Coordinates of C-alpha atoms and ligand atoms in Angstrom, one line a residue:
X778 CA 45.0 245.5 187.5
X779 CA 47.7 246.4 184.9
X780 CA 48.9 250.0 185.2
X781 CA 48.8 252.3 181.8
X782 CA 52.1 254.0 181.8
X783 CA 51.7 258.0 180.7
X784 CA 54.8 259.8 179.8
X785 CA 54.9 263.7 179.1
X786 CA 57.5 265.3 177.1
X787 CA 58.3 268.6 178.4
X788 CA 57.4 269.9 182.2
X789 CA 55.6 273.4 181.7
X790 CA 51.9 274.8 181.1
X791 CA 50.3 272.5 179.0
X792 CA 52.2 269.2 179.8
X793 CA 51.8 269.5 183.1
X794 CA 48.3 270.7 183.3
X795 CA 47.5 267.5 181.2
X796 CA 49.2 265.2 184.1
X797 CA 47.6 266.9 186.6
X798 CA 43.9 266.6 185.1
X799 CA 44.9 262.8 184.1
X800 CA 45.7 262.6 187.9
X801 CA 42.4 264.2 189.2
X802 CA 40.7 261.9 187.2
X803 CA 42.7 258.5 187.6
X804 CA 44.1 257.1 190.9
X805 CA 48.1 256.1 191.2
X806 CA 47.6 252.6 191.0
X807 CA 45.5 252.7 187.5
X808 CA 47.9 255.4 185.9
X809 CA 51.7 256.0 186.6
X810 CA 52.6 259.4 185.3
X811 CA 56.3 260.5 184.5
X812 CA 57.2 263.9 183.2
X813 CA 60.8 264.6 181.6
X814 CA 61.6 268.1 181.7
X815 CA 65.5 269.0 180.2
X816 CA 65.5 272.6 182.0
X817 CA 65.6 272.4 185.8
X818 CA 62.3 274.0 186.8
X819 CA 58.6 272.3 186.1
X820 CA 55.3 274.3 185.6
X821 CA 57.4 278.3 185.6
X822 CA 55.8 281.8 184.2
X823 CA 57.8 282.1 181.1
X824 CA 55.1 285.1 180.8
X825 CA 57.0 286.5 183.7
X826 CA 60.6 286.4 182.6
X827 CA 60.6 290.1 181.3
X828 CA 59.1 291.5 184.8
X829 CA 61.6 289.3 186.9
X830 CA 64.8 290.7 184.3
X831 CA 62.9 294.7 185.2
X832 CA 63.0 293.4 188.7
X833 CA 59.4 294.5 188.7
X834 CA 59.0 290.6 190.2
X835 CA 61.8 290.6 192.8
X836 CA 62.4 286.4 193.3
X837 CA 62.6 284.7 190.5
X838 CA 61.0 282.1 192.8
X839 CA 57.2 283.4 192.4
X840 CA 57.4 282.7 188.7
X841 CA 57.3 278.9 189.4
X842 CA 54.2 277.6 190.1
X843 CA 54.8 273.8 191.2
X844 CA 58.0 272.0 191.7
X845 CA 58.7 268.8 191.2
X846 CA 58.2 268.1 194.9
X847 CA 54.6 269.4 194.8
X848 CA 53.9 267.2 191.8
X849 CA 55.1 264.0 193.9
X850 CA 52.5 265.0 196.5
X851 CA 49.9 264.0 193.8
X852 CA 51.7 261.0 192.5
X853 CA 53.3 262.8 189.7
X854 CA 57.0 261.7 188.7
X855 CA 58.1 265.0 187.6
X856 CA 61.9 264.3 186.5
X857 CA 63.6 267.7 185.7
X858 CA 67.3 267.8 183.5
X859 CA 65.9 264.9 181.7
X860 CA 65.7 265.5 178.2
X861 CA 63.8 263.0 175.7
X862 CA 66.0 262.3 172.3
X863 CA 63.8 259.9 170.7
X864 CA 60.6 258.7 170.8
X865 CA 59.4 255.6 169.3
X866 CA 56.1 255.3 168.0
X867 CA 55.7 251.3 167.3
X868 CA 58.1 250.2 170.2
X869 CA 55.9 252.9 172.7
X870 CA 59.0 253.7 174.3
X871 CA 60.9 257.2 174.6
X872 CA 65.0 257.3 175.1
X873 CA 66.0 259.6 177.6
X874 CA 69.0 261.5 178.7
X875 CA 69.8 262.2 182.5
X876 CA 71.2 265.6 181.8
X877 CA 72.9 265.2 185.2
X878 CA 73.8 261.8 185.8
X879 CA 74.9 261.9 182.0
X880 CA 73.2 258.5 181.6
X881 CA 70.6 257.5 179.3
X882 CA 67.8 254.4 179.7
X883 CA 64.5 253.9 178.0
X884 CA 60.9 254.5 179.4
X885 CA 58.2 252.7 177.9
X886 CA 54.4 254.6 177.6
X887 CA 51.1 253.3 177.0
X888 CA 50.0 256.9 177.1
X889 CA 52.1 259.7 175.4
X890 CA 51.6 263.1 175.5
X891 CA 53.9 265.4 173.6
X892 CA 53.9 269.4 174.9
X893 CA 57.5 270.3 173.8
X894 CA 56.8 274.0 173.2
X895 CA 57.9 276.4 171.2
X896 CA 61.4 277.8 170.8
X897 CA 63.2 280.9 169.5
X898 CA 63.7 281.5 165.6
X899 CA 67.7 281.9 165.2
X900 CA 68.0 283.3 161.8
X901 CA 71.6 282.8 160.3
X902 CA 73.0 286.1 161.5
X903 CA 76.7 286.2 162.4
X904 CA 77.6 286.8 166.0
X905 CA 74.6 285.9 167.9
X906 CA 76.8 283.1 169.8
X907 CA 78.6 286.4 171.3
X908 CA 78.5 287.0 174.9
X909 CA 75.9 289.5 176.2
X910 CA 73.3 288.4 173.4
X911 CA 70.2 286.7 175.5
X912 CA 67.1 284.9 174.4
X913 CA 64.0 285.4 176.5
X914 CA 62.2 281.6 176.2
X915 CA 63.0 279.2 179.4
X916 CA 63.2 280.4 182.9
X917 CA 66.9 280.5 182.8
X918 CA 66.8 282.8 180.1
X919 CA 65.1 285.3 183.0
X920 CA 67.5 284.9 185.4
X921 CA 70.5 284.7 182.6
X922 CA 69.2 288.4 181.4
X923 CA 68.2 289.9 185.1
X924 CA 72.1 289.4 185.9
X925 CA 73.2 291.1 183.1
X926 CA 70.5 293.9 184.0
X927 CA 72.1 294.1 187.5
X928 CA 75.5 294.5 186.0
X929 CA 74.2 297.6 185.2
X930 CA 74.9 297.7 181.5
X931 CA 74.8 301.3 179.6
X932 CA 73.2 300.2 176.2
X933 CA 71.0 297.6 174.8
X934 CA 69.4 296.6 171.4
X935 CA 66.9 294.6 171.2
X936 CA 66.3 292.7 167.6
X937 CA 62.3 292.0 167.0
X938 CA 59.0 294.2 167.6
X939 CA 56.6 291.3 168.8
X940 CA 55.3 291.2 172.2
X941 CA 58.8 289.5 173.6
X942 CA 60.3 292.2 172.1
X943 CA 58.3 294.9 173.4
X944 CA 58.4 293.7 176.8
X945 CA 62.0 293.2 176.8
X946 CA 62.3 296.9 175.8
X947 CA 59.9 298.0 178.4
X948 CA 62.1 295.7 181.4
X949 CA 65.3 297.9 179.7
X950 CA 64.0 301.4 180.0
X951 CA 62.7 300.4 183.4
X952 CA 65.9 299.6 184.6
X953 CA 67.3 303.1 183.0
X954 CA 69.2 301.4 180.2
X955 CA 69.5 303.2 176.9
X956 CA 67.6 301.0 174.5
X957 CA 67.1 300.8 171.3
X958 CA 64.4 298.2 169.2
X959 CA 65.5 297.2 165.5
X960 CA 62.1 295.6 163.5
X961 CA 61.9 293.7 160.0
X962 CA 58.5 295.2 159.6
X963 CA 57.2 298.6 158.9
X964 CA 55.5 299.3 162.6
X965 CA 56.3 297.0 165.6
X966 CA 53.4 294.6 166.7
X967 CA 53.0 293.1 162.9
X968 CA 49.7 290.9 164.6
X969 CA 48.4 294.3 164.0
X970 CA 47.7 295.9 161.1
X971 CA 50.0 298.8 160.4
X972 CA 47.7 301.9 161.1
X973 CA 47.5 300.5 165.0
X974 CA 51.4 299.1 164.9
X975 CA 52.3 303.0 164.1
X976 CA 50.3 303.7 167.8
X977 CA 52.6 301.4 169.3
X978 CA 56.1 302.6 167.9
X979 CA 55.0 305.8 168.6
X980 CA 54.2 305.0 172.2
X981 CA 58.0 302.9 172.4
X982 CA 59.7 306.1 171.5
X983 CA 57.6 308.0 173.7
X984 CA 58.5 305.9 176.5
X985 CA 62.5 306.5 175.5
X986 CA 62.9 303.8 173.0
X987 CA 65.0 304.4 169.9
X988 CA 62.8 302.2 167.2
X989 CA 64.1 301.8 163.6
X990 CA 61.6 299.6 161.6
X991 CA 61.7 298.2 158.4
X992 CA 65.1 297.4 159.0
X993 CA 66.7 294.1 159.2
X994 CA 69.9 292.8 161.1
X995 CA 72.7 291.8 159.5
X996 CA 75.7 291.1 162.3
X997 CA 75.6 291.3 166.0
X998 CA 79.4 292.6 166.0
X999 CA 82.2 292.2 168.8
X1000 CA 85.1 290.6 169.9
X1001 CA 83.7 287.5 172.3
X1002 CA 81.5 290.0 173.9
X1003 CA 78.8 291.6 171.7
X1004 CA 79.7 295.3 170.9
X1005 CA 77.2 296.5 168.3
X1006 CA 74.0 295.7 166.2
X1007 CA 74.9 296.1 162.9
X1008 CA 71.7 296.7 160.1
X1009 CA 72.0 298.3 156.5
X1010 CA 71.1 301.6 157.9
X1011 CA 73.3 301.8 160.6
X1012 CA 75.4 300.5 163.8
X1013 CA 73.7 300.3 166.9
X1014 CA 76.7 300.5 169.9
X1015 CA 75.2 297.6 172.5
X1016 CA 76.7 296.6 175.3
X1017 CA 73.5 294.0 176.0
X1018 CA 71.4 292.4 173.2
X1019 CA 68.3 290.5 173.6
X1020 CA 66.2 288.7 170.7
X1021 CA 63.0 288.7 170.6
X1022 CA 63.2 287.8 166.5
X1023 CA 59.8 284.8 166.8
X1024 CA 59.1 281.7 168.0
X1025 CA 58.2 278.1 166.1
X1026 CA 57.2 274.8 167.5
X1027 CA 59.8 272.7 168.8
X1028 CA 58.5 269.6 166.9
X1029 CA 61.9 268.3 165.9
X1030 CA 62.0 264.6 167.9
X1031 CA 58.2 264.4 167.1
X1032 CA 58.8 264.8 163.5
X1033 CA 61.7 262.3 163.6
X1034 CA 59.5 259.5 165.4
X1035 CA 56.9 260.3 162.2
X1036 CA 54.3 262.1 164.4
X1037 CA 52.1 264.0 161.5
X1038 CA 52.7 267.1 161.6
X1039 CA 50.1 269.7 160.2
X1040 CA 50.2 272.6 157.4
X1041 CA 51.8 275.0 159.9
X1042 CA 54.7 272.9 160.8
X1043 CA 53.1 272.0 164.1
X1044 CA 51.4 268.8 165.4
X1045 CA 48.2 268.1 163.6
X1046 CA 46.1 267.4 166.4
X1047 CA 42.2 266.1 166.3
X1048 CA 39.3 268.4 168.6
X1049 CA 40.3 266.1 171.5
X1050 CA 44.1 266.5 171.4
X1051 CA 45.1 262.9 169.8
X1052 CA 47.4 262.9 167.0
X1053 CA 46.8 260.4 164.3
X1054 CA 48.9 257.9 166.4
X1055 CA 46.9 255.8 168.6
X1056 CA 48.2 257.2 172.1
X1057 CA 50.0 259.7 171.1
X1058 CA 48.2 263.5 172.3
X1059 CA 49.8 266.6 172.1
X1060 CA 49.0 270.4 173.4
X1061 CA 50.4 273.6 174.0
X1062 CA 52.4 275.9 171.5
X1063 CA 54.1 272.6 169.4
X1064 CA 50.4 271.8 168.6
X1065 CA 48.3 273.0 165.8
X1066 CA 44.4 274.2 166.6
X1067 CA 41.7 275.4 164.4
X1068 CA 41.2 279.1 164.1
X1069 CA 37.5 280.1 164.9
X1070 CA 36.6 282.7 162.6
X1071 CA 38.7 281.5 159.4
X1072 CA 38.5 278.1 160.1
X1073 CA 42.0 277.5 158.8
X1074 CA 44.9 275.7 161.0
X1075 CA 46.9 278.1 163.0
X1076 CA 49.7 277.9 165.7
X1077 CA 49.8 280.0 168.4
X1078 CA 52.2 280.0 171.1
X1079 CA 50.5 281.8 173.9
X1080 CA 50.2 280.4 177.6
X1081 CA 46.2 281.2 177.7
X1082 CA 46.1 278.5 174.5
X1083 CA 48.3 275.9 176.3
X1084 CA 47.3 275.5 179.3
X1085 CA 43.6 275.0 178.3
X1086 CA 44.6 272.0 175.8
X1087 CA 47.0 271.1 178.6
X1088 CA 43.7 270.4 180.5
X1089 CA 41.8 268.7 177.6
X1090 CA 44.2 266.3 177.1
X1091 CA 44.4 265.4 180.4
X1092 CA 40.8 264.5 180.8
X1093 CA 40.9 262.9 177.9
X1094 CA 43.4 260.3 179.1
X1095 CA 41.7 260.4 182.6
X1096 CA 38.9 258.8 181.1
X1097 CA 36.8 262.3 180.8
X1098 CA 35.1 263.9 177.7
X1099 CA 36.3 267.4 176.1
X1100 CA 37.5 268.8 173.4
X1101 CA 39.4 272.2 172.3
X1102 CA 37.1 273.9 169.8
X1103 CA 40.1 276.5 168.4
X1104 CA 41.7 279.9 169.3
X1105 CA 41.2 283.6 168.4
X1106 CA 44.7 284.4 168.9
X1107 CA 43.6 287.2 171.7
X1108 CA 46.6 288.6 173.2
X1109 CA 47.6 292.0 175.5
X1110 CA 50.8 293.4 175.9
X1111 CA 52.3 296.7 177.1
X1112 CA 55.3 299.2 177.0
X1113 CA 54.6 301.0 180.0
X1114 CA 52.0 303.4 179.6
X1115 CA 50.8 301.9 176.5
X1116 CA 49.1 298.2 176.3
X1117 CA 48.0 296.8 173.1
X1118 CA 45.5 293.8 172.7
X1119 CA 44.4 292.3 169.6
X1120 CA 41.7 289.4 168.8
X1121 CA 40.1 287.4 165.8
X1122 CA 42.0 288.3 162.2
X1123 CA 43.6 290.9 161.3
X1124 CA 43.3 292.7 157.5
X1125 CA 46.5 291.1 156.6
X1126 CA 45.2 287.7 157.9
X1127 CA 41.8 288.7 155.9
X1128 CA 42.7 289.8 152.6
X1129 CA 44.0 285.7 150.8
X1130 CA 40.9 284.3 152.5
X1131 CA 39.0 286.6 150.3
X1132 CA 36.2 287.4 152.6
X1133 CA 35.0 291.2 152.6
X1134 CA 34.7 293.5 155.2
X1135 CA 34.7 296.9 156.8
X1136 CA 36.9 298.6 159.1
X1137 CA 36.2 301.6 161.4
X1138 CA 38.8 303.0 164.0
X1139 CA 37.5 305.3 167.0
X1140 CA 39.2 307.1 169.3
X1141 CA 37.7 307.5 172.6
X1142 CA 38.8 307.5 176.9
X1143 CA 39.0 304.9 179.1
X1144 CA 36.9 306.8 182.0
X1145 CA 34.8 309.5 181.7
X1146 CA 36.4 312.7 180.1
X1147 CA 36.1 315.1 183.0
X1148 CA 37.3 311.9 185.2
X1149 CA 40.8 312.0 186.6
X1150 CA 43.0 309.4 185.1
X1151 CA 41.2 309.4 181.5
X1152 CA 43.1 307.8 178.9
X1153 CA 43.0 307.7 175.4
X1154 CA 41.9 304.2 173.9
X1155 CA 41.6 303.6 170.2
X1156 CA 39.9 301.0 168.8
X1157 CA 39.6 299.2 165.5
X1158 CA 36.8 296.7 164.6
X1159 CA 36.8 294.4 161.3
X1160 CA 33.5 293.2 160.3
X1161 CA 32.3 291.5 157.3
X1162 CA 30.6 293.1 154.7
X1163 CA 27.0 292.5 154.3
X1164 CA 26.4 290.1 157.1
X1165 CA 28.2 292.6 159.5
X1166 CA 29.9 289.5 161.4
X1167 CA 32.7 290.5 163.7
X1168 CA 36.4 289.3 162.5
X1169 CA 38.4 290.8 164.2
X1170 CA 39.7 293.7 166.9
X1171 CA 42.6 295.8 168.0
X1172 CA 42.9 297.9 170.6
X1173 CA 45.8 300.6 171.3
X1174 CA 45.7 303.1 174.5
X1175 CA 46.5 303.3 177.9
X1176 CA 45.6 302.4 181.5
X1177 CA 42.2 300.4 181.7
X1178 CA 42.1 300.2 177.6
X1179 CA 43.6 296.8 176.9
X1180 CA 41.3 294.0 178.5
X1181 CA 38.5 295.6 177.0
X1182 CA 39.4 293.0 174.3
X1183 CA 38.1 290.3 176.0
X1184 CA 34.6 292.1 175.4
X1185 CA 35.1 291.5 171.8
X1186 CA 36.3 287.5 172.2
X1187 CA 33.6 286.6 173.8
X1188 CA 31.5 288.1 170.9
X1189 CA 33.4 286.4 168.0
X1190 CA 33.3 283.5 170.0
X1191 CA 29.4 283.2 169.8
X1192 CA 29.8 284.9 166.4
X1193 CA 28.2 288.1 166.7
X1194 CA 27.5 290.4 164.0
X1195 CA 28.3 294.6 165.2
X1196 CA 24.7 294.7 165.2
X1197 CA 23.8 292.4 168.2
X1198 CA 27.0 294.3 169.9
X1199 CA 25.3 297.6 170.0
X1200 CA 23.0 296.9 173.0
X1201 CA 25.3 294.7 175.3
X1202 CA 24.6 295.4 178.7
X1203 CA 28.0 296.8 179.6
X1204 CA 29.0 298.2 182.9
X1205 CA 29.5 302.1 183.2
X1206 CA 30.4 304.3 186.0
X1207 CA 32.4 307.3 185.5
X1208 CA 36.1 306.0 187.0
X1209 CA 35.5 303.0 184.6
X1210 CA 34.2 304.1 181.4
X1211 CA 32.3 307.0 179.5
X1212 CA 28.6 305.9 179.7
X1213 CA 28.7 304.9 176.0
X1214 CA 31.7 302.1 176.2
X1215 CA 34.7 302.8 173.8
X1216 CA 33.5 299.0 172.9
X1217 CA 29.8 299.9 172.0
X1218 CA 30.9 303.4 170.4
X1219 CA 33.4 301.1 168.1
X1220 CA 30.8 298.5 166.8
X1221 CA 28.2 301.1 166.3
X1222 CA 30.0 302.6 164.3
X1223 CA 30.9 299.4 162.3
X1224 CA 26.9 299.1 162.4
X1225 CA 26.5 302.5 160.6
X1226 CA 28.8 301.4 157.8
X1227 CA 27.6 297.8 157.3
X1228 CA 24.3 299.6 156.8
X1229 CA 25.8 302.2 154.5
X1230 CA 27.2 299.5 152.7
X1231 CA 23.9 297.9 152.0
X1232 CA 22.2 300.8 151.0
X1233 CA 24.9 301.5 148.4
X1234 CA 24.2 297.8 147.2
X1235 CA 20.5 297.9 146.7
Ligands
FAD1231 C1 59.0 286.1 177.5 C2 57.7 285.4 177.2 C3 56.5 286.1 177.6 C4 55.3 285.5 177.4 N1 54.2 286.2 177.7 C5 53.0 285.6 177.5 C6 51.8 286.3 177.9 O1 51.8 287.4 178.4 N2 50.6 285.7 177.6 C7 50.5 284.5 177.0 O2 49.4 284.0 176.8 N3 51.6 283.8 176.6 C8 52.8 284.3 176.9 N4 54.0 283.7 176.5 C9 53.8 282.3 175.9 C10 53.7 281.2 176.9 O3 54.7 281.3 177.8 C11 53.7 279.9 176.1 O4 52.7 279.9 175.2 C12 53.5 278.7 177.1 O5 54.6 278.6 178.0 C13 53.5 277.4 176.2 O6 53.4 276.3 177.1 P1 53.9 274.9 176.6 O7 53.8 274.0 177.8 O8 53.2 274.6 175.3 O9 55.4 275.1 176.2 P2 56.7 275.6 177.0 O10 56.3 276.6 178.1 O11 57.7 276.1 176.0 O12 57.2 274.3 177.7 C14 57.8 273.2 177.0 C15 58.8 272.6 177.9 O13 59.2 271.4 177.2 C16 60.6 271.3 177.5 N5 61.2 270.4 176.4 C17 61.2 270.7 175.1 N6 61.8 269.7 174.5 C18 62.1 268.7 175.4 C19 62.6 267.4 175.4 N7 63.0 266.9 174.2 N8 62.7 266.7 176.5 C20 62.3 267.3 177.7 N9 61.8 268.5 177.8 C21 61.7 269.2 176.7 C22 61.1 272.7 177.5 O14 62.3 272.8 178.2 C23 60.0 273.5 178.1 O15 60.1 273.7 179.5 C24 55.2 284.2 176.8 C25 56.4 283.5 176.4 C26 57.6 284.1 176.6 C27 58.9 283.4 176.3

């Protein structure tokens, strides 16, 4: 029996969940797996780094989840500090650096599967090559930015208002370092819409944040060692900086080998995870997906999307049957006490598709009002006009209000209008929720003015 030859590009969520379900599903001696990873940990948290830099996660060592050593219990050549430079589509071989040998050979693949990521934006701003300025992407970014944590610095800027940006800001105040938070757009969160975004830089400076939005940054400033954050407004002393500016694909040996790539700059990739090149899959945050209430390509990068087309893939080259029917982009986040969650589109996302729709926001508590512990949550809900079909949620509050968003997922995913929200048979006890859900107060709500809204159309 000949032996196909699968070869993974890049050793974390979604490549090595696709070598793992290949494994379950195909023996050694019909399928020899090798994974190249160029950092020096397989299959790590990157969704920890910010709690390991707080020291909220005290070894760095819980973040990873299986070693290389683990993966060669299941047959699984998992070959760290080996980065891929090429690959080559009609020869079906990749070229391959030994980052610590410092040698380079070919491996040849019957089977590729491409899960290179995502990787930070680096806008041309002068002085982010300056000591003391820290990305937050691979593992080593965590432990890079913990040290400089522990050295106990007295002021930090941190340059973007997304969730890795947030987080980063929340690991800084933890550790009782004056921070401040500089944002391009007019509120932090911009996967929000601004009404909500406002909750969330209000909450940052309530948790001892300095935020300035609307504001971009024009020099990271110092002499070899970063000294200040510079933006047209002002000059931010820093004696730590971390970016947290966005994230692309990391497509560029994929696009050199002519791998198509699709309308958002990441791998176009077909319901089963193939790309248009016979043996060639991809998954995780370089590959595109299908959003599922616009219908449109999107690229997320978020470990909840990865790992499950990780898993596709895999039993799709194990000889299995499954596909990876598109995202909703839901996501949580918090800056301690606040957590934010958002699902489906937003009304910035909305408005160029040209479909209509309502909004109503509601404020409400996470328990029952007289229950100790009740927080505020507020809610908004996006439906569409007429049919009252659910688009889209956000959620802003504290303890016990984010993963009520997962409530609203499930319904866009089996495309619920408000209406058939109103009488879900959610749970209610006073130290959980007020008998009417903050959820179910929300889309009723949304019910009354879809209804309003046909009235004033007869
Ligand atoms: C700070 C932070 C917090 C996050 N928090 C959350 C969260 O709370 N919830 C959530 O859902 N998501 C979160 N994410 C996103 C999540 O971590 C990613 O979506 C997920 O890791 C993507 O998995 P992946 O396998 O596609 O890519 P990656 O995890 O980026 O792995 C790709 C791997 O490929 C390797 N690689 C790249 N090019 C090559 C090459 N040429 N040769 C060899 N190896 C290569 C890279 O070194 C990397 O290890 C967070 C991300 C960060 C950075």
């Amino acid at each position: 029996m000949t032996r196909t030859r699968m070869v993974v590009v890049g050793g974390d969520a979604a490549g090595m969940s696709a070598a793992s379900q290949a494994r379950r599903r195909r023996p050694a001696e019909d399928l020899a797996i090798v994974a190249f990873e160029r950092g020096p940990h397989t299959s790590y948290s990157a969704c920890g780094l910010p709690y390991y830099a707080s020291g909220m996660v005290g070894d760095w060592e819980r973040l990873v989840v299986r070693t290389p050593d683990q993966f060669a219990q299941q047959d699984i050549d998992a070959r760290v500090r080996h980065q891929v430079e090429e690959i080559d589509l009609d020869a079906g071989r990749v070229r391959v650096q030994d980052l610590e040998q410092g040698r380079g050979f070919d491996e040849p693949w019957d089977v590729l599967v491409v899960a290179t990521g995502s990787e930070p934006v680096r806008p041309p701003v002068p002085g982010l090559d300056l000591a003391g300025v820290y990305g937050l992407s691979i593992l080593q970014d965590g432990l890079d930015l913990r040290r400089a944590v522990d050295a106990k610095p007295e002021r930090a800027v941190v340059v973007g208002g997304g969730y890795i940006g947030l987080e980063a800001a929340e690991a800084l105040i933890y550790r009782g370092i004056e921070t401040a938070l500089v944002a391009q757009s007019p509120e932090v969160m911009s996967t929000l819409d601004p009404d909500m975004g406002a909750l969330v830089t209000r909450g940052l400076r309530d948790a001892g944040v300095e935020v300035y939005t609307g504001e971009k940054v024009e020099a990271v400033e110092g002499d070899g060692r970063v000294r200040a954050v510079r933006t047209a407004g002002r000059t931010l002393p820093a004696d730590l900086v971390v970016l947290g500016i966005g994230t692309q694909p990391n497509v560029a040996i994929a696009r050199q080998a002519g791998v198509a790539l699709g309308p958002t700059g990441a791998i176009e990739v077909g319901p089963r995870m193939q790309t248009r090149h016979e043996g060639v899959w991809a998954a995780g945050d370089c590959a595109e997906t299908r959003h599922l209430v616009s219908g449109g390509p999107v690229n997320y990068h978020l470990g909840t999307i990865a790992n499950k087309q990780g898993r596709v893939c895999g039993i799709n080259i194990g000889g299995g049957y499954a596909t990876f029917p598109g995202a909703l982009g839901t996501a949580v986040t918090q800056v301690w006490p606040v957590e934010v969650a958002r699902t489906g589109l937003s009304e910035a996302e909305l408005r160029p598709l040209g479909l209509e729709y309502e909004t109503v926001t509601i404020d409400s508590t996470t328990r029952v009002s007289y229950f100790p512990g009740a927080a505020p949550i507020r809610i908004k809900v996006i439906a569409e006009r007429r049919s009252g079909r659910l688009l889209g949620a956000q959620i802003v509050g504290k303890e016990g209000a984010a993963k009520r968003i997962d409530v609203f997922a499930t319904a866009l995913w089996n495309r619920m209008t408000v209406e058939d929200m109103i009488n879900l048979d959610l749970s209610y006890a006073p130290p959980f929720s007020p008998v009417w859900d903050p959820v179910l107060i929300a889309v009723r709500k949304a019910a009354e003015r879809i209804e309003a809204t046909m009235a004033d159309c007869r």
